[in-house]
PDB file of C-alpha atoms in Angstrom:
ATOM      1  CA  MET A   1     116.173 141.959 148.809  1.00  0.00           C
ATOM      2  CA  VAL A   2     117.890 139.466 150.852  1.00  0.00           C
ATOM      3  CA  PHE A   3     120.620 139.536 148.661  1.00  0.00           C
ATOM      4  CA  PHE A   4     121.216 143.313 149.052  1.00  0.00           C
ATOM      5  CA  SER A   5     120.819 143.101 152.721  1.00  0.00           C
ATOM      6  CA  GLU A   6     123.341 140.360 153.007  1.00  0.00           C
ATOM      7  CA  SER A   7     125.820 142.168 150.689  1.00  0.00           C
ATOM      8  CA  LEU A   8     125.504 145.216 152.980  1.00  0.00           C
ATOM      9  CA  GLY A   9     126.294 143.367 156.003  1.00  0.00           C
ATOM     10  CA  ILE A  10     122.801 143.314 157.224  1.00  0.00           C
ATOM     11  CA  PRO A  11     121.965 139.842 158.755  1.00  0.00           C
ATOM     12  CA  SER A  12     118.382 139.942 157.610  1.00  0.00           C
ATOM     13  CA  LEU A  13     118.006 136.002 157.698  1.00  0.00           C
ATOM     14  CA  ARG A  14     119.393 135.571 161.186  1.00  0.00           C
ATOM     15  CA  VAL A  15     116.010 135.935 162.836  1.00  0.00           C
ATOM     16  CA  LEU A  16     114.236 133.612 160.324  1.00  0.00           C
ATOM     17  CA  ALA A  17     117.210 130.931 160.901  1.00  0.00           C
ATOM     18  CA  GLN A  18     116.392 131.282 164.708  1.00  0.00           C
ATOM     19  CA  LYS A  19     112.729 130.843 164.243  1.00  0.00           C
ATOM     20  CA  LEU A  20     113.257 127.771 162.094  1.00  0.00           C
ATOM     21  CA  LEU A  21     115.657 126.233 164.745  1.00  0.00           C
ATOM     22  CA  GLU A  22     112.954 127.041 167.614  1.00  0.00           C
ATOM     23  CA  LEU A  23     110.277 125.048 165.353  1.00  0.00           C
ATOM     24  CA  VAL A  24     112.376 121.882 166.485  1.00  0.00           C
ATOM     25  CA  PHE A  25     111.404 122.649 169.804  1.00  0.00           C
ATOM     26  CA  ASP A  26     107.593 123.513 169.082  1.00  0.00           C
ATOM     27  CA  TYR A  27     107.322 120.159 167.391  1.00  0.00           C
ATOM     28  CA  GLU A  28     109.050 118.438 170.003  1.00  0.00           C
ATOM     29  CA  ILE A  29     111.677 116.719 168.073  1.00  0.00           C
ATOM     30  CA  GLU A  30     114.661 118.382 169.481  1.00  0.00           C
ATOM     31  CA  LYS A  31     116.175 114.834 170.311  1.00  0.00           C
ATOM     32  CA  GLU A  32     115.842 113.420 166.857  1.00  0.00           C
ATOM     33  CA  PRO A  33     118.460 113.757 164.313  1.00  0.00           C
ATOM     34  CA  LEU A  34     118.331 116.807 161.951  1.00  0.00           C
ATOM     35  CA  LEU A  35     119.494 116.698 158.156  1.00  0.00           C
ATOM     36  CA  PHE A  36     119.259 119.916 156.367  1.00  0.00           C
ATOM     37  CA  HIS A  37     118.296 120.102 152.574  1.00  0.00           C
ATOM     38  CA  VAL A  38     119.501 123.682 151.386  1.00  0.00           C
ATOM     39  CA  PHE A  39     118.457 125.039 148.111  1.00  0.00           C
ATOM     40  CA  SER A  40     120.560 127.553 145.730  1.00  0.00           C
ATOM     41  CA  ASN A  41     122.009 130.691 147.436  1.00  0.00           C
ATOM     42  CA  ALA A  42     119.431 131.937 149.430  1.00  0.00           C
ATOM     43  CA  GLY A  43     118.983 128.714 151.242  1.00  0.00           C
ATOM     44  CA  ALA A  44     122.898 128.917 151.820  1.00  0.00           C
ATOM     45  CA  MET A  45     122.684 132.037 153.254  1.00  0.00           C
ATOM     46  CA  LEU A  46     119.997 131.008 155.701  1.00  0.00           C
ATOM     47  CA  TYR A  47     121.997 127.738 156.650  1.00  0.00           C
ATOM     48  CA  ARG A  48     124.984 130.073 157.396  1.00  0.00           C
ATOM     49  CA  TYR A  49     123.122 131.610 160.183  1.00  0.00           C
ATOM     50  CA  MET A  50     121.672 128.111 161.470  1.00  0.00           C
ATOM     51  CA  VAL A  51     125.354 126.909 161.631  1.00  0.00           C
ATOM     52  CA  GLU A  52     126.376 129.724 163.541  1.00  0.00           C
ATOM     53  CA  LEU A  53     123.399 129.531 165.925  1.00  0.00           C
ATOM     54  CA  LEU A  54     123.975 125.828 166.415  1.00  0.00           C
ATOM     55  CA  GLN A  55     127.435 126.771 167.597  1.00  0.00           C
ATOM     56  CA  THR A  56     126.768 129.759 169.676  1.00  0.00           C
ATOM     57  CA  HIS A  57     123.303 129.626 170.903  1.00  0.00           C
ATOM     58  CA  VAL A  58     122.909 127.757 174.312  1.00  0.00           C
ATOM     59  CA  ARG A  59     119.561 126.520 173.311  1.00  0.00           C
ATOM     60  CA  PHE A  60     120.527 124.918 170.068  1.00  0.00           C
ATOM     61  CA  CYS A  61     124.110 123.708 170.602  1.00  0.00           C
ATOM     62  CA  HIS A  62     122.691 120.214 171.924  1.00  0.00           C
ATOM     63  CA  LEU A  63     120.608 119.659 168.707  1.00  0.00           C
ATOM     64  CA  HIS A  64     121.967 116.681 166.765  1.00  0.00           C
ATOM     65  CA  VAL A  65     122.741 117.511 163.248  1.00  0.00           C
ATOM     66  CA  VAL A  66     123.851 114.592 161.010  1.00  0.00           C
ATOM     67  CA  GLY A  67     124.167 116.204 157.630  1.00  0.00           C
ATOM     68  CA  ALA A  68     123.246 118.689 154.858  1.00  0.00           C
ATOM     69  CA  ILE A  69     122.535 118.388 151.337  1.00  0.00           C
ATOM     70  CA  PHE A  70     123.193 121.248 149.108  1.00  0.00           C
ATOM     71  CA  ASP A  71     121.278 121.291 145.920  1.00  0.00           C
ATOM     72  CA  SER A  72     122.459 123.969 143.077  1.00  0.00           C
ATOM     73  CA  GLY A  73     124.763 125.830 145.532  1.00  0.00           C
ATOM     74  CA  PRO A  74     126.412 127.603 147.157  1.00  0.00           C
ATOM     75  CA  GLY A  75     127.634 129.965 144.588  1.00  0.00           C
ATOM     76  CA  ASP A  76     130.263 132.734 144.938  1.00  0.00           C
ATOM     77  CA  SER A  77     129.340 136.406 143.880  1.00  0.00           C
ATOM     78  CA  ASN A  78     128.069 136.097 140.383  1.00  0.00           C
ATOM     79  CA  LEU A  79     126.355 139.293 138.617  1.00  0.00           C
ATOM     80  CA  VAL A  80     125.426 137.143 135.408  1.00  0.00           C
ATOM     81  CA  GLY A  81     123.922 134.320 137.595  1.00  0.00           C
ATOM     82  CA  ALA A  82     121.974 136.619 139.600  1.00  0.00           C
ATOM     83  CA  LEU A  83     120.421 138.466 136.572  1.00  0.00           C
ATOM     84  CA  ARG A  84     119.692 135.053 135.055  1.00  0.00           C
ATOM     85  CA  ALA A  85     117.860 134.143 138.211  1.00  0.00           C
ATOM     86  CA  LEU A  86     116.141 137.362 138.242  1.00  0.00           C
ATOM     87  CA  SER A  87     115.072 136.815 134.702  1.00  0.00           C
ATOM     88  CA  VAL A  88     113.270 133.709 135.586  1.00  0.00           C
ATOM     89  CA  ILE A  89     111.465 135.261 138.456  1.00  0.00           C
ATOM     90  CA  LEU A  90     110.247 138.140 136.195  1.00  0.00           C
ATOM     91  CA  ARG A  91     109.599 135.758 133.175  1.00  0.00           C
ATOM     92  CA  HIS A  92     105.668 136.509 133.200  1.00  0.00           C
ATOM     93  CA  ARG A  93     106.382 140.325 133.322  1.00  0.00           C
ATOM     94  CA  SER A  94     106.265 142.354 129.966  1.00  0.00           C
ATOM     95  CA  ALA A  95     109.658 142.667 128.064  1.00  0.00           C
ATOM     96  CA  MET A  96     110.011 146.231 129.000  1.00  0.00           C
ATOM     97  CA  LEU A  97     109.363 145.729 132.434  1.00  0.00           C
ATOM     98  CA  ARG A  98     111.774 142.829 132.749  1.00  0.00           C
ATOM     99  CA  LEU A  99     114.611 144.752 130.897  1.00  0.00           C
ATOM    100  CA  LEU A 100     114.133 147.611 133.301  1.00  0.00           C
ATOM    101  CA  PHE A 101     114.246 145.548 136.274  1.00  0.00           C
ATOM    102  CA  LEU A 102     117.392 143.651 134.971  1.00  0.00           C
ATOM    103  CA  VAL A 103     119.334 146.910 134.191  1.00  0.00           C
ATOM    104  CA  ALA A 104     118.408 148.566 137.540  1.00  0.00           C
ATOM    105  CA  PHE A 105     119.326 145.548 139.294  1.00  0.00           C
ATOM    106  CA  ALA A 106     122.735 145.260 137.525  1.00  0.00           C
ATOM    107  CA  LEU A 107     123.451 148.830 138.272  1.00  0.00           C
ATOM    108  CA  VAL A 108     122.896 148.584 141.920  1.00  0.00           C
ATOM    109  CA  ALA A 109     124.701 145.388 142.328  1.00  0.00           C
ATOM    110  CA  VAL A 110     128.039 147.013 140.586  1.00  0.00           C
ATOM    111  CA  LEU A 111     127.446 150.089 142.926  1.00  0.00           C
ATOM    112  CA  PHE A 112     127.157 147.950 145.869  1.00  0.00           C
ATOM    113  CA  HIS A 113     129.945 146.076 144.950  1.00  0.00           C
ATOM    114  CA  ILE A 114     132.360 148.936 144.229  1.00  0.00           C
ATOM    115  CA  LEU A 115     131.049 151.297 147.022  1.00  0.00           C
ATOM    116  CA  PHE A 116     130.013 148.986 149.974  1.00  0.00           C
ATOM    117  CA  ALA A 117     131.827 145.706 149.597  1.00  0.00           C
ATOM    118  CA  PRO A 118     135.161 147.266 150.912  1.00  0.00           C
ATOM    119  CA  LEU A 119     133.346 148.773 153.932  1.00  0.00           C
ATOM    120  CA  THR A 120     131.137 145.827 154.863  1.00  0.00           C
ATOM    121  CA  GLY A 121     134.280 143.332 154.634  1.00  0.00           C
ATOM    122  CA  LEU A 122     135.482 144.931 157.585  1.00  0.00           C
ATOM    123  CA  PHE A 123     132.673 143.621 159.750  1.00  0.00           C
ATOM    124  CA  HIS A 124     130.756 141.087 157.699  1.00  0.00           C
ATOM    125  CA  THR A 125     132.043 137.775 156.002  1.00  0.00           C
ATOM    126  CA  HIS A 126     130.248 136.855 152.908  1.00  0.00           C
ATOM    127  CA  PHE A 127     128.266 133.656 153.186  1.00  0.00           C
ATOM    128  CA  TYR A 128     130.242 131.766 150.759  1.00  0.00           C
ATOM    129  CA  ASP A 129     133.458 132.418 152.554  1.00  0.00           C
ATOM    130  CA  ARG A 130     131.754 131.582 155.921  1.00  0.00           C
ATOM    131  CA  LEU A 131     130.456 128.491 154.817  1.00  0.00           C
ATOM    132  CA  GLN A 132     133.974 127.316 153.374  1.00  0.00           C
ATOM    133  CA  ASP A 133     135.486 127.882 156.819  1.00  0.00           C
ATOM    134  CA  ALA A 134     132.319 126.709 158.687  1.00  0.00           C
ATOM    135  CA  GLY A 135     132.945 124.886 162.199  1.00  0.00           C
ATOM    136  CA  SER A 136     130.436 122.224 161.341  1.00  0.00           C
ATOM    137  CA  HIS A 137     131.707 118.641 160.914  1.00  0.00           C
ATOM    138  CA  TRP A 138     128.659 116.629 159.899  1.00  0.00           C
ATOM    139  CA  PRO A 139     128.708 114.992 156.420  1.00  0.00           C
ATOM    140  CA  GLU A 140     127.717 117.124 153.408  1.00  0.00           C
ATOM    141  CA  LEU A 141     126.296 116.241 149.778  1.00  0.00           C
ATOM    142  CA  TYR A 142     126.536 118.572 147.034  1.00  0.00           C
ATOM    143  CA  LEU A 143     124.302 118.089 144.123  1.00  0.00           C
ATOM    144  CA  TYR A 144     124.973 120.429 141.299  1.00  0.00           C
ATOM    145  CA  SER A 145     125.417 120.655 137.432  1.00  0.00           C
ATOM    146  CA  ARG A 146     127.644 122.292 134.793  1.00  0.00           C
ATOM    147  CA  GLY A 147     124.373 122.986 133.136  1.00  0.00           C
ATOM    148  CA  ASP A 148     123.408 125.330 135.756  1.00  0.00           C
ATOM    149  CA  ALA A 149     123.291 129.007 134.307  1.00  0.00           C
ATOM    150  CA  VAL A 150     122.862 130.525 137.878  1.00  0.00           C
ATOM    151  CA  VAL A 151     125.423 128.807 140.086  1.00  0.00           C
ATOM    152  CA  ARG A 152     128.658 128.024 138.546  1.00  0.00           C
ATOM    153  CA  ALA A 153     129.900 124.356 139.037  1.00  0.00           C
ATOM    154  CA  ARG A 154     133.244 125.759 139.756  1.00  0.00           C
ATOM    155  CA  ASP A 155     132.078 127.645 142.776  1.00  0.00           C
ATOM    156  CA  VAL A 156     130.336 124.326 144.091  1.00  0.00           C
ATOM    157  CA  GLU A 157     133.560 122.447 143.417  1.00  0.00           C
ATOM    158  CA  ARG A 158     135.697 125.082 145.315  1.00  0.00           C
ATOM    159  CA  MET A 159     133.209 124.625 148.141  1.00  0.00           C
ATOM    160  CA  VAL A 160     133.680 120.755 148.321  1.00  0.00           C
ATOM    161  CA  GLU A 161     137.569 121.162 148.160  1.00  0.00           C
ATOM    162  CA  ALA A 162     137.482 123.673 151.082  1.00  0.00           C
ATOM    163  CA  ARG A 163     135.201 121.404 153.188  1.00  0.00           C
ATOM    164  CA  LEU A 164     137.422 118.503 152.373  1.00  0.00           C
ATOM    165  CA  GLY A 165     140.257 120.639 153.637  1.00  0.00           C
ATOM    166  CA  HIS A 166     138.480 120.881 156.837  1.00  0.00           C
ATOM    167  CA  GLN A 167     138.196 117.243 157.153  1.00  0.00           C
ATOM    168  CA  VAL A 168     134.585 117.134 156.405  1.00  0.00           C
ATOM    169  CA  LEU A 169     133.079 113.905 154.910  1.00  0.00           C
ATOM    170  CA  VAL A 170     132.089 115.350 151.573  1.00  0.00           C
ATOM    171  CA  ARG A 171     130.421 113.739 148.425  1.00  0.00           C
ATOM    172  CA  SER A 172     129.500 115.712 145.316  1.00  0.00           C
ATOM    173  CA  VAL A 173     127.536 114.656 142.049  1.00  0.00           C
ATOM    174  CA  ASP A 174     127.622 116.680 139.057  1.00  0.00           C
ATOM    175  CA  PHE A 175     124.164 116.065 137.041  1.00  0.00           C
ATOM    176  CA  VAL A 176     126.074 117.523 133.990  1.00  0.00           C
ATOM    177  CA  SER A 177     123.119 119.003 132.006  1.00  0.00           C
ATOM    178  CA  SER A 178     120.287 119.916 134.412  1.00  0.00           C
ATOM    179  CA  ALA A 179     119.168 123.489 135.014  1.00  0.00           C
ATOM    180  CA  HIS A 180     119.306 125.409 138.376  1.00  0.00           C
ATOM    181  CA  VAL A 181     117.320 123.683 141.090  1.00  0.00           C
ATOM    182  CA  SER A 182     115.986 121.222 138.447  1.00  0.00           C
ATOM    183  CA  HIS A 183     117.890 118.182 139.229  1.00  0.00           C
ATOM    184  CA  LEU A 184     115.025 116.327 140.938  1.00  0.00           C
ATOM    185  CA  LEU A 185     112.797 117.175 138.006  1.00  0.00           C
ATOM    186  CA  ASP A 186     115.129 115.862 135.138  1.00  0.00           C
ATOM    187  CA  TYR A 187     116.659 112.842 137.270  1.00  0.00           C
ATOM    188  CA  PRO A 188     113.835 112.013 140.075  1.00  0.00           C
ATOM    189  CA  THR A 189     114.805 108.397 140.652  1.00  0.00           C
ATOM    190  CA  TYR A 190     118.658 108.979 141.022  1.00  0.00           C
ATOM    191  CA  TYR A 191     118.201 112.236 142.800  1.00  0.00           C
ATOM    192  CA  ALA A 192     115.878 110.455 145.449  1.00  0.00           C
ATOM    193  CA  SER A 193     118.137 107.601 145.851  1.00  0.00           C
ATOM    194  CA  LEU A 194     121.356 109.998 146.305  1.00  0.00           C
ATOM    195  CA  CYS A 195     119.341 111.610 149.248  1.00  0.00           C
ATOM    196  CA  VAL A 196     117.953 108.642 150.715  1.00  0.00           C
ATOM    197  CA  ASP A 197     121.361 106.849 150.729  1.00  0.00           C
ATOM    198  CA  PHE A 198     123.080 109.929 152.193  1.00  0.00           C
ATOM    199  CA  MET A 199     120.422 110.191 154.874  1.00  0.00           C
ATOM    200  CA  HIS A 200     120.661 106.493 155.930  1.00  0.00           C
ATOM    201  CA  ASN A 201     124.521 106.973 155.919  1.00  0.00           C
ATOM    202  CA  CYS A 202     124.293 109.976 158.278  1.00  0.00           C
ATOM    203  CA  VAL A 203     122.044 108.340 160.708  1.00  0.00           C
ATOM    204  CA  GLN A 204     123.854 105.113 161.123  1.00  0.00           C
TER     205      GLN A 204
END
């Protein structure tokens, strides 16, 4: 549902983003360095609102964010990838039910794109576009794969280029063959070392 609500310009994740940032104060770690680890497009949608709150909300603007890691995202609008992701979610359902859901999802997605995208574009910026031009300047690490059937590698690479254009310190690693959000499973030692090294560089 979050994908549809965001497409319609309904900021359904903004409240959740604020609650997550408030946890920093609940756990009394607001003076500690913060590093985001963002997974796939749903995570990127949530991160988009967290960045906005960090820049506009009085309570959060003093938090010390040192970096962000993106795993398997963000990806631009991609119906085929969305269908593949939904297929994975529904893999334990019967074949007929899975097919019904996929066809219904595809039809609704196409209708939303044709009927509502031009309208919502007047007052709502797509999360991918918003992240390309985000005002954040902490370092970013992008972990992706050409073998990802859900989020296209070229979408991540376009994001990297856009962030570099905003003078953000960016590193990207293409795992080449690992599937969507499976880089850690396929390359546990390498993945962990990339994240730990990035974290150390961010807090130094």
